[in-house]
Amino acid sequence: MVKAMDDLEVKSVGCVSHTLQLAVHEGLLSQRSVIDALATARKIVGHFKHSPLAYSRLEDIQKDLKMDVKRLQQDVQVRWNSSLYMLQSILEQKRALSVYAADYSLPATLTANQWTLMEKTAEVLAPFEELTRDVSNPTASAADVIPAITALKRVLSREKTTDQGVRTMKSTLLEAVETRFAEVEEEPLYSIATLVDPRYKDRFFTKSDNMRLATDNLILEVAKIERAASEEPEAAEPMRKTPRQEASSSLGSVLDEILEENQLEARSVSTSADVQVQTYLSEKTSPRKSNPLHYWKDNSSRFPSLAAVATRFLCAPCTSVDSERLFSAVSNVLDEKRNRLSPDRVEMLIFLKKNLHLIVKPESESE
């Protein structure tokens, strides 16, 4: 995918989901106590995976305790969220596993401290899982990155009374996130996309210098559109990155909290591009669950040049997840036993598979 972008000479950035995974591995899986707890949990799950008799006994215990009959989930060590799912499945079956261990043997047992550590680890990782789901959504764009990372860093920096035993874990995770995403606000693709998303605008920048340069870059983009429309091309100043400087709950609730805190900073307005950008930024943000493209469809007559910029920047995805899903879908359509489909027919089938759920049935049929 990187090679394709380079060959096409298309502006590209890294996959946020993969970068987040690296941050979790650096920040969380470097903790010796967490590694030991995961290793013990992995042995327990592996015992039931390899023994149908053991699983049958566990299911009988679940039924006797009037619990939902569920299987334990095995993790894949290269995917941190699968480790989270394994922890959650074991925590959910804690009572059943305790009864099983009293009557039958297990290859390993979890101590009371490890059970507590697993509960707190799952709680700390919950915002990462929420962020991963959000940015992996097919409708997610580059505009979602800066707000999500800003909210995630605030969640990790907050201290709670229940943090005993995981303070080091949270601080290490925060450090890893800050290192991995140190330049996210300096990247024009992310910063401009955030500004033209009516749900976020300029409310989520952590540094005023980054916000000002992002706004200046947006004004430059709007000016380019206006010059092209008037057929008066001029040499435009390229987008600039912010120079490197030294550092002087749930994700959703923190996103709302940051929106309420940040107020628009007054700026002088001069050119037509300035007027459009500053008028747009001065208005109230859209609801966080709304579709930004619907906003620009309704307001394209008010901000024509700005709407054109928004259309360009909001189409950029922030992860390669959807591309990987597409490759997987193609491998199911075109294989050794179905290898004579034409490229056009393959493309048609993949398009239908991806968009069939968008087709709305007529009322007469649904009745």
Short mmCIF file of C-alpha atoms in Angstrom, two decimals:
data_model
loop_
_atom_site.label_atom_id
_atom_site.label_comp_id
_atom_site.label_asym_id
_atom_site.label_seq_id
_atom_site.Cartn_x
_atom_site.Cartn_y
_atom_site.Cartn_z
CA MET A 1 0.00 0.00 0.00
CA VAL A 2 2.87 2.37 0.77
CA LYS A 3 4.47 1.49 -2.60
CA ALA A 4 1.18 2.20 -4.39
CA MET A 5 0.92 5.65 -2.81
CA ASP A 6 4.54 6.42 -3.70
CA ASP A 7 4.09 5.32 -7.32
CA LEU A 8 0.93 7.41 -7.63
CA GLU A 9 2.69 10.36 -5.98
CA VAL A 10 -0.23 10.68 -3.58
CA LYS A 11 0.19 12.24 -0.15
CA SER A 12 0.11 9.46 2.44
CA VAL A 13 0.44 8.97 6.18
CA GLY A 14 0.85 5.89 8.35
CA CYS A 15 -1.96 3.65 9.59
CA VAL A 16 -3.19 4.99 12.94
CA SER A 17 -4.42 1.58 14.06
CA HIS A 18 -1.00 -0.02 13.52
CA THR A 19 0.77 2.90 15.22
CA LEU A 20 -1.57 2.54 18.18
CA GLN A 21 -0.78 -1.16 18.39
CA LEU A 22 2.95 -0.37 18.55
CA ALA A 23 2.29 2.13 21.34
CA VAL A 24 0.35 -0.46 23.37
CA HIS A 25 3.07 -3.07 22.91
CA GLU A 26 5.73 -0.62 24.02
CA GLY A 27 3.77 0.80 26.93
CA LEU A 28 1.86 -2.18 28.27
CA LEU A 29 3.54 -5.40 27.25
CA SER A 30 6.87 -4.18 28.60
CA GLN A 31 5.44 -4.61 32.13
CA ARG A 32 6.74 -7.85 33.65
CA SER A 33 3.69 -8.41 35.85
CA VAL A 34 1.32 -7.99 32.89
CA ILE A 35 3.38 -10.39 30.76
CA ASP A 36 3.25 -13.02 33.52
CA ALA A 37 -0.52 -12.63 34.00
CA LEU A 38 -1.11 -12.91 30.24
CA ALA A 39 1.10 -16.01 30.05
CA THR A 40 -0.89 -17.68 32.83
CA ALA A 41 -4.20 -16.73 31.21
CA ARG A 42 -2.92 -18.08 27.88
CA LYS A 43 -2.14 -21.46 29.48
CA ILE A 44 -5.64 -21.66 30.98
CA VAL A 45 -7.35 -20.85 27.68
CA GLY A 46 -5.05 -23.25 25.81
CA HIS A 47 -6.03 -26.05 28.20
CA PHE A 48 -9.69 -25.72 27.22
CA LYS A 49 -8.89 -25.19 23.54
CA HIS A 50 -7.03 -28.51 23.34
CA SER A 51 -9.38 -30.58 25.51
CA PRO A 52 -13.02 -31.10 24.43
CA LEU A 53 -13.65 -32.91 27.72
CA ALA A 54 -12.43 -29.92 29.75
CA TYR A 55 -14.65 -27.59 27.72
CA SER A 56 -17.62 -29.87 28.22
CA ARG A 57 -17.06 -29.81 32.00
CA LEU A 58 -16.72 -26.02 31.98
CA GLU A 59 -19.98 -25.66 30.04
CA ASP A 60 -21.76 -27.87 32.60
CA ILE A 61 -20.46 -25.61 35.38
CA GLN A 62 -21.64 -22.51 33.50
CA LYS A 63 -25.12 -24.00 33.20
CA ASP A 64 -25.20 -24.98 36.88
CA LEU A 65 -24.25 -21.40 37.84
CA LYS A 66 -26.94 -20.07 35.44
CA MET A 67 -24.28 -18.26 33.43
CA ASP A 68 -24.25 -17.72 29.68
CA VAL A 69 -22.41 -20.57 28.00
CA LYS A 70 -19.43 -18.91 26.35
CA ARG A 71 -16.07 -20.10 25.15
CA LEU A 72 -12.84 -18.54 26.32
CA GLN A 73 -11.05 -16.51 23.68
CA GLN A 74 -7.47 -17.26 22.71
CA ASP A 75 -5.26 -14.27 22.00
CA VAL A 76 -2.81 -13.64 19.17
CA GLN A 77 0.34 -12.17 20.67
CA VAL A 78 0.94 -9.73 17.80
CA ARG A 79 -2.51 -8.17 18.28
CA TRP A 80 -2.94 -6.41 21.61
CA ASN A 81 -6.74 -6.18 21.33
CA SER A 82 -6.97 -9.98 21.13
CA SER A 83 -5.14 -10.07 24.48
CA LEU A 84 -7.76 -7.66 25.85
CA TYR A 85 -10.56 -9.93 24.59
CA MET A 86 -8.88 -12.91 26.26
CA LEU A 87 -8.66 -11.04 29.57
CA GLN A 88 -12.30 -9.99 29.33
CA SER A 89 -13.48 -13.52 28.57
CA ILE A 90 -11.53 -14.96 31.53
CA LEU A 91 -12.78 -12.24 33.88
CA GLU A 92 -16.34 -12.94 32.76
CA GLN A 93 -15.90 -16.64 33.55
CA LYS A 94 -14.07 -16.12 36.87
CA ARG A 95 -16.73 -17.90 38.95
CA ALA A 96 -16.93 -20.86 36.57
CA LEU A 97 -13.15 -21.19 36.43
CA SER A 98 -12.88 -21.10 40.21
CA VAL A 99 -15.40 -23.94 40.54
CA TYR A 100 -13.61 -25.90 37.80
CA ALA A 101 -10.23 -25.48 39.52
CA ALA A 102 -11.70 -26.86 42.77
CA ASP A 103 -12.72 -30.13 41.10
CA TYR A 104 -10.25 -30.55 38.23
CA SER A 105 -6.64 -29.66 37.53
CA LEU A 106 -5.46 -26.71 35.46
CA PRO A 107 -2.00 -26.18 33.95
CA ALA A 108 -1.74 -22.85 35.81
CA THR A 109 -3.76 -20.79 38.27
CA LEU A 110 -4.12 -17.05 38.71
CA THR A 111 -3.31 -15.47 42.06
CA ALA A 112 -5.57 -12.90 43.71
CA ASN A 113 -3.13 -10.15 42.73
CA GLN A 114 -3.16 -11.32 39.11
CA TRP A 115 -6.96 -11.31 39.00
CA THR A 116 -6.92 -7.71 40.27
CA LEU A 117 -4.19 -6.75 37.80
CA MET A 118 -6.17 -8.26 34.92
CA GLU A 119 -9.28 -6.31 35.88
CA LYS A 120 -7.37 -3.02 36.02
CA THR A 121 -5.46 -3.79 32.82
CA ALA A 122 -8.72 -4.39 30.96
CA GLU A 123 -10.04 -1.08 32.31
CA VAL A 124 -6.92 0.81 31.20
CA LEU A 125 -7.06 -0.73 27.72
CA ALA A 126 -10.76 0.02 27.21
CA PRO A 127 -10.15 3.54 25.73
CA PHE A 128 -7.58 2.07 23.32
CA GLU A 129 -10.13 -0.49 22.16
CA GLU A 130 -12.75 2.25 21.73
CA LEU A 131 -10.32 4.37 19.70
CA THR A 132 -9.31 1.39 17.55
CA ARG A 133 -12.95 0.61 16.75
CA ASP A 134 -13.66 4.25 15.89
CA VAL A 135 -10.71 4.76 13.54
CA SER A 136 -11.23 1.33 11.92
CA ASN A 137 -14.79 2.23 10.95
CA PRO A 138 -15.25 2.44 7.16
CA THR A 139 -16.53 6.01 7.56
CA ALA A 140 -13.58 7.20 9.70
CA SER A 141 -11.32 9.81 8.14
CA ALA A 142 -8.08 11.66 8.82
CA ALA A 143 -10.16 14.23 10.72
CA ASP A 144 -10.77 11.75 13.55
CA VAL A 145 -7.11 11.29 14.48
CA ILE A 146 -6.17 14.49 16.34
CA PRO A 147 -9.37 14.59 18.48
CA ALA A 148 -9.07 10.90 19.35
CA ILE A 149 -5.39 11.12 20.35
CA THR A 150 -6.02 14.30 22.37
CA ALA A 151 -8.84 12.60 24.28
CA LEU A 152 -6.81 9.42 24.79
CA LYS A 153 -3.89 11.34 26.30
CA ARG A 154 -6.23 13.12 28.69
CA VAL A 155 -7.79 9.84 29.81
CA LEU A 156 -4.35 8.35 30.52
CA SER A 157 -3.12 11.45 32.36
CA ARG A 158 -6.03 11.49 34.81
CA GLU A 159 -5.38 9.98 38.22
CA LYS A 160 -8.02 7.88 39.95
CA THR A 161 -8.25 6.37 43.39
CA THR A 162 -8.45 2.94 41.74
CA ASP A 163 -5.12 3.41 39.93
CA GLN A 164 -3.12 1.67 42.64
CA GLY A 165 -1.01 -0.98 40.95
CA VAL A 166 -1.43 0.41 37.42
CA ARG A 167 -0.02 3.94 37.74
CA THR A 168 3.25 2.88 36.13
CA MET A 169 1.31 1.13 33.39
CA LYS A 170 -0.73 4.25 32.61
CA SER A 171 2.28 6.56 32.63
CA THR A 172 4.23 4.19 30.36
CA LEU A 173 1.29 3.97 27.96
CA LEU A 174 0.94 7.76 27.95
CA GLU A 175 4.63 8.17 27.19
CA ALA A 176 4.40 5.66 24.34
CA VAL A 177 1.36 7.42 22.84
CA GLU A 178 3.03 10.82 23.09
CA THR A 179 6.16 9.47 21.41
CA ARG A 180 4.37 7.65 18.61
CA PHE A 181 1.98 10.51 17.87
CA ALA A 182 4.35 13.39 18.65
CA GLU A 183 3.95 15.02 15.22
CA VAL A 184 0.29 14.27 14.55
CA GLU A 185 -0.77 17.94 14.90
CA GLU A 186 2.07 19.05 12.63
CA GLU A 187 0.95 16.90 9.69
CA PRO A 188 -1.15 19.09 7.31
CA LEU A 189 -3.25 16.15 6.15
CA TYR A 190 -4.45 15.54 9.71
CA SER A 191 -4.65 19.16 10.86
CA ILE A 192 -6.56 20.52 7.86
CA ALA A 193 -8.91 17.53 7.84
CA THR A 194 -9.66 18.19 11.53
CA LEU A 195 -10.36 21.87 10.87
CA VAL A 196 -12.80 21.19 8.01
CA ASP A 197 -14.70 18.59 10.03
CA PRO A 198 -17.61 20.59 11.55
CA ARG A 199 -17.68 18.23 14.54
CA TYR A 200 -14.15 19.18 15.63
CA LYS A 201 -12.89 22.39 13.95
CA ASP A 202 -10.01 23.88 15.99
CA ARG A 203 -11.14 22.65 19.41
CA PHE A 204 -8.77 19.71 19.82
CA PHE A 205 -5.32 21.14 19.17
CA THR A 206 -3.11 20.92 22.26
CA LYS A 207 -0.67 23.64 21.12
CA SER A 208 -1.73 27.10 19.97
CA ASP A 209 1.14 27.26 17.46
CA ASN A 210 -0.07 24.09 15.78
CA MET A 211 -3.62 25.45 15.65
CA ARG A 212 -2.52 28.76 14.09
CA LEU A 213 -0.36 27.10 11.44
CA ALA A 214 -3.14 24.61 10.65
CA THR A 215 -5.54 27.53 10.17
CA ASP A 216 -3.01 29.34 7.96
CA ASN A 217 -2.57 26.19 5.86
CA LEU A 218 -6.34 25.88 5.51
CA ILE A 219 -6.59 29.51 4.35
CA LEU A 220 -3.88 28.79 1.78
CA GLU A 221 -5.86 25.82 0.48
CA VAL A 222 -9.04 27.91 0.23
CA ALA A 223 -7.10 30.66 -1.56
CA LYS A 224 -5.84 28.10 -4.10
CA ILE A 225 -9.40 27.04 -4.87
CA GLU A 226 -10.50 30.66 -5.31
CA ARG A 227 -7.56 31.48 -7.60
CA ALA A 228 -8.26 28.40 -9.71
CA ALA A 229 -11.92 29.39 -9.96
CA SER A 230 -11.03 32.93 -11.09
CA GLU A 231 -8.37 31.54 -13.49
CA GLU A 232 -5.71 33.77 -11.99
CA PRO A 233 -2.99 31.33 -10.92
CA GLU A 234 -0.35 32.64 -8.55
CA ALA A 235 2.58 31.03 -6.80
CA ALA A 236 1.14 29.64 -3.59
CA GLU A 237 3.07 29.15 -0.40
CA PRO A 238 3.35 25.42 0.36
CA MET A 239 1.80 23.96 3.48
CA ARG A 240 4.15 24.13 6.42
CA LYS A 241 4.73 21.82 9.32
CA THR A 242 5.05 23.19 12.81
CA PRO A 243 8.70 23.35 13.90
CA ARG A 244 9.56 20.89 16.64
CA GLN A 245 9.35 22.49 20.10
CA GLU A 246 10.05 21.25 23.58
CA ALA A 247 7.11 20.44 25.71
CA SER A 248 6.42 23.51 27.86
CA SER A 249 -13.30 7.96 31.71
CA SER A 250 -14.30 7.15 28.44
CA LEU A 251 -13.04 8.49 25.17
CA GLY A 252 -16.43 9.82 24.10
CA SER A 253 -17.08 11.85 27.25
CA VAL A 254 -13.59 13.36 27.10
CA LEU A 255 -14.14 14.39 23.47
CA ASP A 256 -17.29 16.26 24.54
CA GLU A 257 -15.44 17.78 27.49
CA ILE A 258 -12.66 19.21 25.32
CA LEU A 259 -15.23 20.71 22.95
CA GLU A 260 -16.85 22.60 25.81
CA GLU A 261 -13.55 23.93 27.14
CA ASN A 262 -12.12 25.42 23.99
CA GLN A 263 -13.36 28.77 22.78
CA LEU A 264 -12.49 30.41 19.50
CA GLU A 265 -9.55 32.77 19.61
CA ALA A 266 -10.19 36.15 17.93
CA ARG A 267 -8.27 36.77 14.71
CA SER A 268 -8.09 39.59 12.22
CA VAL A 269 -10.00 38.93 8.99
CA SER A 270 -8.95 40.34 5.64
CA THR A 271 -9.12 38.21 2.49
CA SER A 272 -12.10 36.29 1.16
CA ALA A 273 -10.42 33.04 2.23
CA ASP A 274 -9.96 34.50 5.73
CA VAL A 275 -13.62 35.46 5.86
CA GLN A 276 -14.82 31.97 4.93
CA VAL A 277 -12.47 30.17 7.32
CA GLN A 278 -12.99 32.48 10.31
CA THR A 279 -16.76 32.63 9.87
CA TYR A 280 -16.89 28.85 9.69
CA LEU A 281 -14.65 28.36 12.74
CA SER A 282 -16.62 30.90 14.80
CA GLU A 283 -19.83 28.90 14.49
CA LYS A 284 -20.87 26.14 16.86
CA THR A 285 -19.59 22.65 16.18
CA SER A 286 -21.93 19.98 14.83
CA PRO A 287 -23.08 17.05 17.01
CA ARG A 288 -20.30 14.48 17.31
CA LYS A 289 -22.43 11.68 15.83
CA SER A 290 -23.41 13.70 12.76
CA ASN A 291 -22.05 13.17 9.25
CA PRO A 292 -19.62 15.96 8.25
CA LEU A 293 -20.35 15.45 4.55
CA HIS A 294 -24.01 16.23 5.17
CA TYR A 295 -22.95 19.53 6.74
CA TRP A 296 -20.91 20.52 3.68
CA LYS A 297 -23.69 19.49 1.34
CA ASP A 298 -26.05 21.85 3.19
CA ASN A 299 -23.50 24.69 3.52
CA SER A 300 -21.67 24.54 0.20
CA SER A 301 -23.41 27.72 -0.97
CA ARG A 302 -22.23 29.64 2.12
CA PHE A 303 -18.62 28.38 1.99
CA PRO A 304 -18.05 27.27 -1.63
CA SER A 305 -14.25 27.21 -1.64
CA LEU A 306 -14.06 25.80 1.89
CA ALA A 307 -16.50 23.05 0.95
CA ALA A 308 -14.24 22.09 -1.97
CA VAL A 309 -11.27 21.79 0.41
CA ALA A 310 -13.33 19.75 2.87
CA THR A 311 -14.35 17.33 0.13
CA ARG A 312 -10.68 16.70 -0.66
CA PHE A 313 -9.41 16.25 2.89
CA LEU A 314 -12.35 14.38 4.45
CA CYS A 315 -12.04 11.55 1.93
CA ALA A 316 -8.68 10.44 3.35
CA PRO A 317 -8.97 7.32 5.58
CA CYS A 318 -6.88 7.20 8.74
CA THR A 319 -6.14 3.45 8.74
CA SER A 320 -5.43 0.70 6.24
CA VAL A 321 -8.04 -1.54 7.90
CA ASP A 322 -10.68 -1.05 5.20
CA SER A 323 -8.09 -1.68 2.48
CA GLU A 324 -7.08 -4.92 4.20
CA ARG A 325 -10.74 -5.93 4.45
CA LEU A 326 -11.05 -5.29 0.72
CA PHE A 327 -8.05 -7.53 -0.04
CA SER A 328 -9.59 -10.27 2.12
CA ALA A 329 -12.93 -9.92 0.33
CA VAL A 330 -11.24 -10.20 -3.08
CA SER A 331 -9.46 -13.39 -2.01
CA ASN A 332 -12.88 -14.94 -1.27
CA VAL A 333 -14.28 -13.92 -4.67
CA LEU A 334 -11.28 -14.70 -6.87
CA ASP A 335 -9.42 -17.94 -6.11
CA GLU A 336 -7.97 -20.99 -7.84
CA LYS A 337 -11.40 -22.49 -8.50
CA ARG A 338 -12.90 -19.20 -9.70
CA ASN A 339 -10.09 -17.67 -11.70
CA ARG A 340 -11.73 -16.68 -15.01
CA LEU A 341 -13.71 -13.71 -13.78
CA SER A 342 -12.91 -10.53 -15.64
CA PRO A 343 -11.49 -7.57 -13.66
CA ASP A 344 -14.69 -5.60 -14.31
CA ARG A 345 -16.86 -8.43 -12.96
CA VAL A 346 -14.65 -8.83 -9.87
CA GLU A 347 -14.88 -5.09 -9.21
CA MET A 348 -18.67 -5.24 -9.60
CA LEU A 349 -18.99 -8.13 -7.13
CA ILE A 350 -16.75 -6.43 -4.56
CA PHE A 351 -18.69 -3.18 -4.91
CA LEU A 352 -21.98 -5.02 -4.31
CA LYS A 353 -20.57 -6.89 -1.33
CA LYS A 354 -19.40 -3.67 0.31
CA ASN A 355 -22.46 -1.52 -0.46
CA LEU A 356 -25.37 -3.95 -0.54
CA HIS A 357 -26.33 -3.01 3.02
CA LEU A 358 -26.88 0.58 1.86
CA ILE A 359 -29.68 -0.41 -0.48
CA VAL A 360 -32.99 0.46 1.14
CA LYS A 361 -35.97 -1.79 0.36
CA PRO A 362 -39.19 -0.13 -0.85
CA GLU A 363 -41.87 0.11 1.82
CA SER A 364 -44.11 -2.32 -0.05
CA GLU A 365 -41.37 -5.00 0.02
CA SER A 366 -40.45 -4.43 3.67
CA GLU A 367 -44.10 -4.88 4.65
#
